[in-house]
Every structure is written in structure tokens, then in C-alpha cells.
XYZ file of C-alpha atoms in Angstrom:
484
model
C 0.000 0.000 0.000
C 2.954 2.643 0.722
C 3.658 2.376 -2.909
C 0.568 3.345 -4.237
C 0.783 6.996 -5.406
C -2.509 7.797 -3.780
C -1.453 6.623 -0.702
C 2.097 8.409 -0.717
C 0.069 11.482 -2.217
C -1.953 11.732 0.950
C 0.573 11.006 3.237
C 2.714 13.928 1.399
C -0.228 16.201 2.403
C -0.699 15.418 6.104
C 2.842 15.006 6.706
C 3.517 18.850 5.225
C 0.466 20.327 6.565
C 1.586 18.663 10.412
C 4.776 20.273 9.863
C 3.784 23.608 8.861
C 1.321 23.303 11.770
C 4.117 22.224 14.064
C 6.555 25.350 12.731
C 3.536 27.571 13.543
C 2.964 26.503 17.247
C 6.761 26.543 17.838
C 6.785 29.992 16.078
C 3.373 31.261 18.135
C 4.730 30.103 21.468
C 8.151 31.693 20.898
C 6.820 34.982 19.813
C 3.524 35.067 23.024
C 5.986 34.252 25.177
C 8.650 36.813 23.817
C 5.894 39.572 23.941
C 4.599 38.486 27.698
C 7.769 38.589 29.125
C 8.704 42.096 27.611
C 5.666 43.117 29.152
C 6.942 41.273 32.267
C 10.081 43.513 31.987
C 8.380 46.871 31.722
C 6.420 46.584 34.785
C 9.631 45.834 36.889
C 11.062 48.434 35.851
C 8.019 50.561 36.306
C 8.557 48.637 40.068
C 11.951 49.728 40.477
C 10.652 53.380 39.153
C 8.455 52.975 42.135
C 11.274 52.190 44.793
C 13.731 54.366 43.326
C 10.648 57.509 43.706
C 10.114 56.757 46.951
C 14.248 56.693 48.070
C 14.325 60.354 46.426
C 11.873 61.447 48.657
C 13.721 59.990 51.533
C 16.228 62.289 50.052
C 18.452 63.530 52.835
C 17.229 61.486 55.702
C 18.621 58.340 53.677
C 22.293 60.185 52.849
C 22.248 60.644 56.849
C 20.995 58.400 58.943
C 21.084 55.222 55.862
C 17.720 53.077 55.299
C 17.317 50.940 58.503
C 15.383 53.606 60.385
C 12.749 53.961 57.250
C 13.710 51.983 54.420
C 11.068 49.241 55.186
C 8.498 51.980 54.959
C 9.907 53.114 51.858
C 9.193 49.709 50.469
C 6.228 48.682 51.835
C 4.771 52.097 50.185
C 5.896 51.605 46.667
C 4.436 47.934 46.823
C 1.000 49.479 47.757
C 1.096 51.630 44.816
C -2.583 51.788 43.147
C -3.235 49.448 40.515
C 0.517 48.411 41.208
C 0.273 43.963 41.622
C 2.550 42.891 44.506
C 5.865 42.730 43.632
C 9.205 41.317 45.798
C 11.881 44.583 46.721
C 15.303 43.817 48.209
C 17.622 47.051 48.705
C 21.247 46.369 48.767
C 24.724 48.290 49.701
C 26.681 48.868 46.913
C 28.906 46.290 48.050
C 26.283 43.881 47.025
C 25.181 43.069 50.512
C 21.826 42.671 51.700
C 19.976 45.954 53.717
C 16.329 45.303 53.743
C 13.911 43.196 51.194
C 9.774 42.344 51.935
C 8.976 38.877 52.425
C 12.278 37.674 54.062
C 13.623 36.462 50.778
C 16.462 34.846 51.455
C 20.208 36.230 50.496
C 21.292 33.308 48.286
C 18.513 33.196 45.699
C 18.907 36.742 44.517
C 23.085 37.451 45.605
C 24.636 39.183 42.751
C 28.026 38.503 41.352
C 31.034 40.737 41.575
C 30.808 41.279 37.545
C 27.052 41.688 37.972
C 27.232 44.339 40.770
C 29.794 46.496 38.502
C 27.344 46.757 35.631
C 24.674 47.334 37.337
C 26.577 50.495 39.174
C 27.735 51.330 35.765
C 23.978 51.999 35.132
C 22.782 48.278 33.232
C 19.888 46.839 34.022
C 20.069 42.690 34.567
C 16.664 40.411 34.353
C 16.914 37.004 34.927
C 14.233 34.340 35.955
C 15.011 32.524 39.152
C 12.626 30.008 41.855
C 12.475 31.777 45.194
C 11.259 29.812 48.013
C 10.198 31.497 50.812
C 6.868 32.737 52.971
C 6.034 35.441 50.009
C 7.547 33.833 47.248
C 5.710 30.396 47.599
C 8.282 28.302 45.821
C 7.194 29.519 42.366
C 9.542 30.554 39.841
C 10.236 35.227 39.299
C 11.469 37.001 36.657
C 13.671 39.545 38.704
C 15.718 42.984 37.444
C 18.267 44.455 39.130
C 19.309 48.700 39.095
C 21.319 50.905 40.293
C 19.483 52.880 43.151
C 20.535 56.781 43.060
C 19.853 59.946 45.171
C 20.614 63.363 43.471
C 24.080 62.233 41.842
C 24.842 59.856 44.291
C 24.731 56.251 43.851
C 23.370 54.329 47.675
C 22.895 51.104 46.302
C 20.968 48.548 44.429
C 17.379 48.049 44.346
C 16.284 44.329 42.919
C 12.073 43.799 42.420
C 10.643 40.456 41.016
C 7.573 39.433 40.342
C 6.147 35.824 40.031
C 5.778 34.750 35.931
C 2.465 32.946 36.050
C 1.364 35.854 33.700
C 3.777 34.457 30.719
C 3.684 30.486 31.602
C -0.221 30.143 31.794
C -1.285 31.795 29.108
C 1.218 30.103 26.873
C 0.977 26.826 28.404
C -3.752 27.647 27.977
C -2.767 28.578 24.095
C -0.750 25.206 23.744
C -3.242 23.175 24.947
C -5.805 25.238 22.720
C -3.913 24.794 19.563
C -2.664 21.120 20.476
C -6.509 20.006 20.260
C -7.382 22.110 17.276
C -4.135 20.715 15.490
C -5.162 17.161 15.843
C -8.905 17.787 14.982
C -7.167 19.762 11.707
C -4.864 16.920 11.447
C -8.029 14.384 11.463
C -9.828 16.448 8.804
C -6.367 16.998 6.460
C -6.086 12.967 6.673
C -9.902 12.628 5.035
C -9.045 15.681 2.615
C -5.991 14.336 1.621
C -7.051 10.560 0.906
C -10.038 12.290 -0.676
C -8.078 14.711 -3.164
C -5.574 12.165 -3.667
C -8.534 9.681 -4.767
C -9.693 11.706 -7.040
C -5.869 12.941 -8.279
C -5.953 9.189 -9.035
C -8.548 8.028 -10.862
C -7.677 8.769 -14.039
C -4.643 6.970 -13.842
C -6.821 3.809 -12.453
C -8.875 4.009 -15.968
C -5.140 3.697 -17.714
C -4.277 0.710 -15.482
C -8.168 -1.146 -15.877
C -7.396 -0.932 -19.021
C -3.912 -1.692 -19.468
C -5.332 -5.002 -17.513
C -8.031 -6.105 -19.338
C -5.976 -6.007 -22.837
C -4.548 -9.031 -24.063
C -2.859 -9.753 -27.374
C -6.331 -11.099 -28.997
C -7.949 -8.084 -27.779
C -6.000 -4.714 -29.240
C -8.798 -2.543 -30.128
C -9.581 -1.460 -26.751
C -8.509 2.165 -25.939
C -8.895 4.511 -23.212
C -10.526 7.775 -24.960
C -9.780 9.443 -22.121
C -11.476 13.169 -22.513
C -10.702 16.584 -20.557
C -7.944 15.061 -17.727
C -5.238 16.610 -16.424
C -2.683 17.496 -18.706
C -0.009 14.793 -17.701
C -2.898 11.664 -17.731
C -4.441 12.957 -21.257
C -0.982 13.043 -22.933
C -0.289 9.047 -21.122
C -3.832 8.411 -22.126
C -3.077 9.414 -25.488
C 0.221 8.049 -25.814
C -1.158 4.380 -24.491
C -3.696 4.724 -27.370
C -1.054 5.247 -29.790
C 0.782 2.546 -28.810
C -2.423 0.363 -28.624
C -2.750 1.267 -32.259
C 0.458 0.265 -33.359
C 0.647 -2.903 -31.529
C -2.948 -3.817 -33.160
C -1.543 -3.434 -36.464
C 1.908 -5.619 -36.224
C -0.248 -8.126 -34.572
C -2.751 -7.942 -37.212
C 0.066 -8.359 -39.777
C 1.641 -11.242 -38.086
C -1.892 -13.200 -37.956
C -2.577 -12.344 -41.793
C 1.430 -13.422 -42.585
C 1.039 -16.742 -39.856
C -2.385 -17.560 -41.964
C -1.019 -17.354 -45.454
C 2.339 -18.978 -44.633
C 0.891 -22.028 -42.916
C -2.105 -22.455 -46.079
C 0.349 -21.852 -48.388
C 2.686 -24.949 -46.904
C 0.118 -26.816 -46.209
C -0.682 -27.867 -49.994
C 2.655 -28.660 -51.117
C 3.757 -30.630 -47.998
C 0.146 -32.304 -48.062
C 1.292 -33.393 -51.629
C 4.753 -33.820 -51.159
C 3.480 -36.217 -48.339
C 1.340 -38.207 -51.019
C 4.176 -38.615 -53.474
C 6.426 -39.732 -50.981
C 4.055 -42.033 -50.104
C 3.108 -43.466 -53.319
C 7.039 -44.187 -53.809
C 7.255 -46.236 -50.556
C 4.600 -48.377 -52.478
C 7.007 -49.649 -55.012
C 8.173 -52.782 -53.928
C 11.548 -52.332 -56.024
C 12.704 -49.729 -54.027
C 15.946 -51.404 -52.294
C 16.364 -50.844 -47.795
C 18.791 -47.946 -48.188
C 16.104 -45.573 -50.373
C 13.455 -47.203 -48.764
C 14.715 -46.233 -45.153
C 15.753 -42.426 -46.511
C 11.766 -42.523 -47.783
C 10.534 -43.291 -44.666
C 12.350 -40.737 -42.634
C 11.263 -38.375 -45.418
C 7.992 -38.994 -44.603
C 8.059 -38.289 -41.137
C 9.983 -35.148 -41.622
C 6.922 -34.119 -43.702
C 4.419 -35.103 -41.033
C 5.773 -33.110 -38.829
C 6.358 -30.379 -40.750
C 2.688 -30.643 -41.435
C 2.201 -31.046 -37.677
C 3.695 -27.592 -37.042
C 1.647 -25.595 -39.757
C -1.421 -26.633 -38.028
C -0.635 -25.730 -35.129
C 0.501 -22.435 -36.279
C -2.604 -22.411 -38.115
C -4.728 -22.911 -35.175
C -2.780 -20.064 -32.914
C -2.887 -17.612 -35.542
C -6.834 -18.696 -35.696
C -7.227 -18.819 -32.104
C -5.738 -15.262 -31.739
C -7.630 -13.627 -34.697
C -10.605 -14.546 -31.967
C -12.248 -17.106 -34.132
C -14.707 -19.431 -31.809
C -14.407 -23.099 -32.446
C -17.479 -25.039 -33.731
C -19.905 -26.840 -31.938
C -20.878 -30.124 -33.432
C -20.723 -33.590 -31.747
C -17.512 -35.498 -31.769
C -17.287 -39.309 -30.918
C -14.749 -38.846 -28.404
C -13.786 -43.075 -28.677
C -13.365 -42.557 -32.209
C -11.058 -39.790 -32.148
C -8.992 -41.334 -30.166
C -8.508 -44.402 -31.967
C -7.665 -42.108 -34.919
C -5.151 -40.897 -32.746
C -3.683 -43.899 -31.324
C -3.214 -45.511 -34.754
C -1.484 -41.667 -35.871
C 1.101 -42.100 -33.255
C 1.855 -45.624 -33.326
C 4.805 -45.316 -35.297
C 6.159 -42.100 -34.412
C 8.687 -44.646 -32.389
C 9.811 -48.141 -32.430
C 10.945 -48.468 -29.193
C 7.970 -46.870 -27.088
C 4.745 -48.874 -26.892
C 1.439 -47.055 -27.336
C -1.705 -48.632 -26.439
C -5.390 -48.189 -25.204
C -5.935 -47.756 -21.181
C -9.455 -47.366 -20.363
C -12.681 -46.644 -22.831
C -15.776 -45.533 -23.142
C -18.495 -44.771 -25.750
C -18.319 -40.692 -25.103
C -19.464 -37.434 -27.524
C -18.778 -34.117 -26.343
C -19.156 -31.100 -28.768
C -16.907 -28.857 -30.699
C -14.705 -28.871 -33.667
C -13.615 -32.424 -34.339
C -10.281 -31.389 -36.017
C -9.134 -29.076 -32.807
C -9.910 -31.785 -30.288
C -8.494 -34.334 -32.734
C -5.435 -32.170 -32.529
C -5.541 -31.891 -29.144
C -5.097 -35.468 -28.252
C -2.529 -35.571 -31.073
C -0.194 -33.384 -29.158
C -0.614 -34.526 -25.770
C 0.432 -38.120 -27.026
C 2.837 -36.798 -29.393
C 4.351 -35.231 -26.175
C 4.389 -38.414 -23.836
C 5.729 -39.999 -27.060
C 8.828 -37.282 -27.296
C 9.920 -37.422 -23.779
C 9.671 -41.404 -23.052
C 12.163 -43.007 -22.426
C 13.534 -46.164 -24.604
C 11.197 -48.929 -24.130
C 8.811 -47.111 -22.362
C 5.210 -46.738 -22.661
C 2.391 -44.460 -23.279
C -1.522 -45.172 -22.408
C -4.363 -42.884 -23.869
C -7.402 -43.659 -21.969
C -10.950 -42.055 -22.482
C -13.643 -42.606 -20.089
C -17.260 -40.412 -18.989
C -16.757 -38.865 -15.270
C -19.887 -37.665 -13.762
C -21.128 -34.745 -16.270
C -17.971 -34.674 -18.041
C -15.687 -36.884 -20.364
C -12.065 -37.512 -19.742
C -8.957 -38.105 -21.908
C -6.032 -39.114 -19.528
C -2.565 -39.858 -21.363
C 0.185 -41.511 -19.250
C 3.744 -41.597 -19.937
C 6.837 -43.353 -18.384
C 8.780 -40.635 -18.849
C 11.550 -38.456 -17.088
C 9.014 -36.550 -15.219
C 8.556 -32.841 -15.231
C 10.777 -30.654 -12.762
C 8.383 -29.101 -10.303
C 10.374 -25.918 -11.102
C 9.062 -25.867 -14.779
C 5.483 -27.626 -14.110
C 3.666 -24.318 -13.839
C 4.668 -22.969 -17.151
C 4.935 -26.115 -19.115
C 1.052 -24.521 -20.802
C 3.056 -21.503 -21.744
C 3.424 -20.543 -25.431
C 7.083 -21.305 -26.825
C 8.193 -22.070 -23.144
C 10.970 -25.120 -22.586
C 12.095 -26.236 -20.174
C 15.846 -27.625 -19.747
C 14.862 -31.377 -20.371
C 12.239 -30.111 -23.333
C 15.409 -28.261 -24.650
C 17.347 -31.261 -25.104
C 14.819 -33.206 -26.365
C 14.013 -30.162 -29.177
C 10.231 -28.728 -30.029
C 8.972 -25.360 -30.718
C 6.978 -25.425 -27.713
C 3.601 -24.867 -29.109
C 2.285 -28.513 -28.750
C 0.968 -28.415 -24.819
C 0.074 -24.306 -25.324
C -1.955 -25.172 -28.204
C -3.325 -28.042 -26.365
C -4.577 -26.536 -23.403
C -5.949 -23.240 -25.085
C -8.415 -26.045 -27.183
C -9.422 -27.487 -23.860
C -9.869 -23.885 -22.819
C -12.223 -22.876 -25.517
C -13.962 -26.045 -25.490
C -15.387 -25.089 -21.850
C -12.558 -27.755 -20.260
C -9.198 -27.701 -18.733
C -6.004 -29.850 -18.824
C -4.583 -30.693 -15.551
C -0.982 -32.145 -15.067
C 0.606 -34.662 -12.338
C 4.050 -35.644 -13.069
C 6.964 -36.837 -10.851
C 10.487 -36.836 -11.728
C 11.714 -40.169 -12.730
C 8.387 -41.538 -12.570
C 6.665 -40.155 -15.484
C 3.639 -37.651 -16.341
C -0.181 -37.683 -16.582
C -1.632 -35.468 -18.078
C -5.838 -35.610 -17.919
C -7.964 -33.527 -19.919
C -12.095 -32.585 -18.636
C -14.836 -31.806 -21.608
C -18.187 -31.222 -20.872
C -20.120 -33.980 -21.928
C -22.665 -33.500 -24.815
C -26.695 -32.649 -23.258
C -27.581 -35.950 -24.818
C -24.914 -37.720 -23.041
C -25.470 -35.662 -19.844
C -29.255 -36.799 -20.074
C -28.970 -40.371 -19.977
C -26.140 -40.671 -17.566
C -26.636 -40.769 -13.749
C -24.620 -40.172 -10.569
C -24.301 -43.820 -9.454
C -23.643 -44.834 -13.329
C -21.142 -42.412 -13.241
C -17.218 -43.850 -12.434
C -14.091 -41.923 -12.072
């Protein structure tokens, strides 16, 4: 499935659109919390603004007598400012030392360093975020700033205000959990959007594959017509066409040349046959010419042999449906049996089992058939071996089984063994065009039957080919007459 374009289409889509939305929370947190803390910022130093107001009142009570005697008031006033929030003051030396703070923060959590004490004399302002534990602070985490605390021109120490940062963290951790849920509902609805464009995206190419399916090499004049797609599936659509076209034509041409070829050999080996055969008739002819007759003869029978069954193929692919008359299925096979009785000396060929059966259909192709299936267990036998044709009624159809003692068939190559012009490595040695078992089982096809194989190596083959039985025959016959 993950190499289906629609499916790596729609995935494409949700995966960008879940990055883009996770760039966009990272991006909205960074800047809400940027802006909130700013904001954070300016009110300490609107704090410190406060502190440092109320130490210039002090004025010259704090140059002379210092900030123990008052300082606490000073503080506890600028942190009851109206509309002011509560806010944490420490007041330092300008040593850095600890004079008064609200809340009894402790010394540790907000000591400054040497460096840190210079700049802020020097007139800097330092914010940093810290946790302060303590009876005020309540263990939760500050954002504190740090300046220089000045009366007239003179410097008397440093003033340090924090406030607690629950106005930055929960609203940016209320907006996370806000856009987390609306991400995955748009997340949900992007996954049915996607797989929904993507279907459609598609489906033209799916009419170019149903098609590209259904054609076979007897079939060319399908075509796709596709009408109004996309520009990249209209020019593949059309393209396929052409290409149908083409291929319909040399196919075409190589069914008309297969067709004349084979009925123009057919004649002259047919007569060449008959002269050859009215020569072996002369009783004067001495062994030697006799013997180089006789081979003659079979060279010409199965030259004949091959021209029908490149007749047939070139038939059978023009789409021409075989006829439908009844065939004496006993007879035929005798025919047959006789036919192949000589093809060689040293391999017996005799009857198995018979029956009186008719089946219908064109008496030459099933004649033909048979030919090739014994023909085959013929080839392949081995010397003084044996092949049985049997013919027999089973249930509501008739069966032709033809056993060989042959090498067997490799299970390797069994499955393709029905495939035109396929050999395997024992049919190579052996020779053949391999046609005879294609041709063979596309007859059975068309004929409403199948041929089915069983073979072992070393032990032989048997192959069994199922006809319906003709509606007469069907009629009178019965389950319990019926044998297998």
C-alpha cells in the first residue's frame, strides 16, 4: 500500500500540513511568550521606578541616617502603589550586601556577582528568571531585574524587584493546549481531505491501469478515450492509445502473414506427403532408399504437424470461436492412437481405459488436441517405455487421460509447461517449438474444459484432460452410473 501513489500522495499532504502546523505553534509560542515577558520587563522596571521615587523622597534622611530607620516603609509604600500587583523589593549596599527586602527572601537566591554588581553600578539593568522559596515567594519561579538605586548624583545602592511569571507560563501553556486540540482535529480532517483529493488525483490513472489489464494480445482494439484530464494523464492516455494502435496493427500483420504462410505450406507438404508415399509403395525400391523414404515422410508429417498448429494459434488469436458439433470422443482417439503408433519403435502405445463418449466442438481441434498430448508423452519417453491414452465419462464430463513413463517434469518448470514457446531444460534437449501443450490446453480452454498435469520426476507424467459432456450424453447418464 505505501507504494501506491494515492497513498504516498496523501501522506505527502498530512505530513507537510503537520509540519507547517508544528513550525507555527513553535513559532506562536516563541513569539507570546517573547511579547509576555517584555511586558513582564516593563512593569519591573516601572517597580523599580516605584522604589527608586520613593528613596528620592527619603532624600536627605537616607544620605544621613542610611535606610534601617525607614527603608522598610519606603518599600512597603511603593508595593502598595494603586493598581501596582505585589511585587518582591530587596535594597542592597553597593557592596552587594543585603539591607532590607519584603517577604524575608532569602540572600542566596537573589546574591549578585562581583561582575554583575559592577554593571549594574555602571547603570545596566540585569533580568533574569530565578525560583524563590520562601513565605512570600511560595516556591514559584520570578522574573527579577536588578538597578542601580541613586539619590541626586549619588549612587546608595541597588534596588532588585521580582515578580512571580504565572502571567507568561499560563497563558502560553492555555494557548498550547488550545492549539494542540485544534491541530489534531485539523490533522483528522487533512487525513480525510488528503485521501479524498488524492482519490480523485488518481482516478484517471486507475482508468489507464483497468485498461492496461483487461488487454490481451487477442484483444488490441480497446482504448482509453480518455477526454478533458489533467494534462499529464491525457498526454499518457493518449500516448497508451497510440501505442495500442500500433501494436494492433503488427499483430494484425503477423496473424494475416502466420495464416497465409501455414495455407500456403500446407498444400505442397500435403502433396509432397502423397508422393512420398506413393514411392514407398514400389516394392523395387531397395532398404537404403526405402529407409531415406521413410524418414522423409516423417519429416513431412511433422512439418505438417507444425503448420497446423501455427494455423490454429494464428486462428485462435484472430478470436475465431471453435465449432460446436458432436464429436465421438472413442473414435477420435482411436484415430489418434493408430497416428502415433509409429512415431517410435521403441515406445509402446496402447489403449488404457474406454468408453463410448461425444462431447461437442470442432472435431479437427480436439483431434489435434489429443494428437499433441500423445505426441508429447511420445517425445519425452524413455527407450522402451510406454504411453496409455485412456478415455472414459466422469460424472457430467468426459475424460482423456494420457500416461507416460517418462523423465518426469521438474516441479520448477510444471507451472509454465502450458506456456506458449516455453521449454524447459529437459524439453530443450529433447528439441520442439513449444507450441504442442500451449496449443493443447488453449483447445481445452475454448472447449469449456481444462487440462490438468501430475508428473513426478523419474516416474513419469499424466496429463488428464475434462470436456463437458454432450446434453444428450449428460441426459442419460446418472450419478451412481457415473465412475471416475
Amino acid at each position: 500500500m505505501l507504494n501506491s501513489i494515492r497513498w504516498r500522495l496523501a501522506a505527502g499532504i498530512v505530513l507537510a500540513f503537520v509540519a507547517t502546523l508544528a513550525v507555527l505553534f513553535v513559532t506562536v509560542q516563541f513569539a507570546l511568550t517573547r511579547i509576555l515577558t517584555d511586558d513582564l520587563d516593563d512593569k519591573l522596571a516601572e517597580d523599580a521606578l516605584l522604589v527608586q521615587a520613593e528613596a528620592t523622597l527619603a532624600g536627605e534622611r537616607w544620605l544621613e541616617s542610611g535606610p534601617d530607620s525607614f527603608g522598610q516603609g519606603i518599600i512597603d509604600h511603593a508595593r502598595r502603589a494603586e493598581g501596582r500587583p505585589p511585587f518582591i523589593t530587596v535594597i542592597r549596599d553597593p557592596s552587594g550586601g543585603q539591607l532590607l527586602s519584603s517577604g524575608g527572601v532569602q540572600e542566596v537566591y537573589l546574591a549578585l556577582s562581583t561582575g554583575d554588581i559592577a554593571r549594574v553600578l555602571a547603570g545596566d539593568e540585569i533580568t533574569t528568571t530565578v525560583d524563590l522559596p520562601g513565605d512570600e515567594a511560595g516556591g514559584d519561579e520570578y522574573r527579577v531585574q536588578s538597578q542601580r538605586l541613586s539619590i541626586g548624583d549619588e549612587v546608595v545602592g541597588i534596588v532588585q524587584v521580582a515578580q512571580v511569571t504565572e502571567g507568561v507560563t499560563d497563558p502560553v501553556s492555555t494557548l498550547l493546549v488550545i492549539l494542540v486540540a485544534e491541530g489534531a482535529a485539523a490533522t483528522l480532517l487533512t487525513v480525510v481531505i488528503a485521501v479524498w483529493l488524492s482519490r480523485g488525483a488518481v482516478k484517471p490513472l486507475q482508468r489507464v491501469i483497468d485498461v492496461a489489464t483487461d488487454i490481451q494480445a487477442h484483444d488490441l482494439r480497446r482504448r482509453i478515450n480518455a477526454q478533458k484530464q489533467p494534462t499529464e494523464v491525457q498526454t499518457l492516455a493518449d500516448t497508451f492509445d497510440a501505442m495500442l494502435g500500433r501494436l494492433e496493427k503488427a499483430f494484425k500483420e503477423q496473424e494475416d502473414f502466420v495464416l497465409d504462410v501455414s495455407h500456403e505450406l500446407r498444400t505442397p507438404l500435403t502433396v509432397l506427403k502423397g508422393n512420398v508415399e506413393v514411392m514407398l509403395m514400389d516394392p523395387a525400391l531397395d532398404p537404403g532408399t526405402r529407409d531415406r523414404f521413410d524418414r522423409m515422410a516423417g519429416e513431412i508429417s511433422r512439418m505438417i504437424r507444425l503448420t497446423s498448429n501455427l494455423l490454429y494459434m494464428a486462428s485462435a488469436d484472430a478470436g475465431r470461436s471453435p465449432e460446436r458439433r458432436p464429436v465421438e470422443l472413442d473414435v477420435v482417439c482411436l484415430e489418434v492412437l493408430r497416428q502415433t503408433r509409429e512415431l517410435r519403435q521403441d515406445v509402446k502405445v496402447s489403449l488404457g481405459r474406454e468408453d463410448q463418449v461425444t462431447v461437442h466442438g470442432d472435431r479437427d481441434q480436439i483431434k489435434q488436441m489429443i494428437l499433441n498430448l500423445v505426441e508429447n508423452a511420445v517425445k519425452y519417453a524413455a527407450a522402451d517405455g510406454h504411453a496409455v491414452l485412456s478415455f472414459y465419462k466422469n460424472g457430467t464430463n468426459a475424460e482423456v487421460q494420457v500416461k507416460d513413463t517418462g523423465p518426469g517434469i521438474p516441479p520448477d518448470i510444471l507451472p509454465h509447461i502450458f506456456e506458449r514457446f516455453y521449454r524447459g531444460n529437459s524439453r530443450s534437449v529433447m528439441g520442439g517449438t513449444g507450441l504442442g501443450l500451449a496449443i493443447a490446453s488453449r483447445i481445452a480452454r475454448a472447449h469449456g474444459g481444462h487440462i490438468g498435469v501430475a508428473s513426478e520426476v523419474g516416474a513419469g507424467s499424466t496429463f488428464t484432460v475434462t470436456l463437458p459432456l454432450a446434453e444428450d450424453e449428460n441426459a442419460g447418464e446418472s450419478p451412481e452410473t457415473s465412475t471416475a
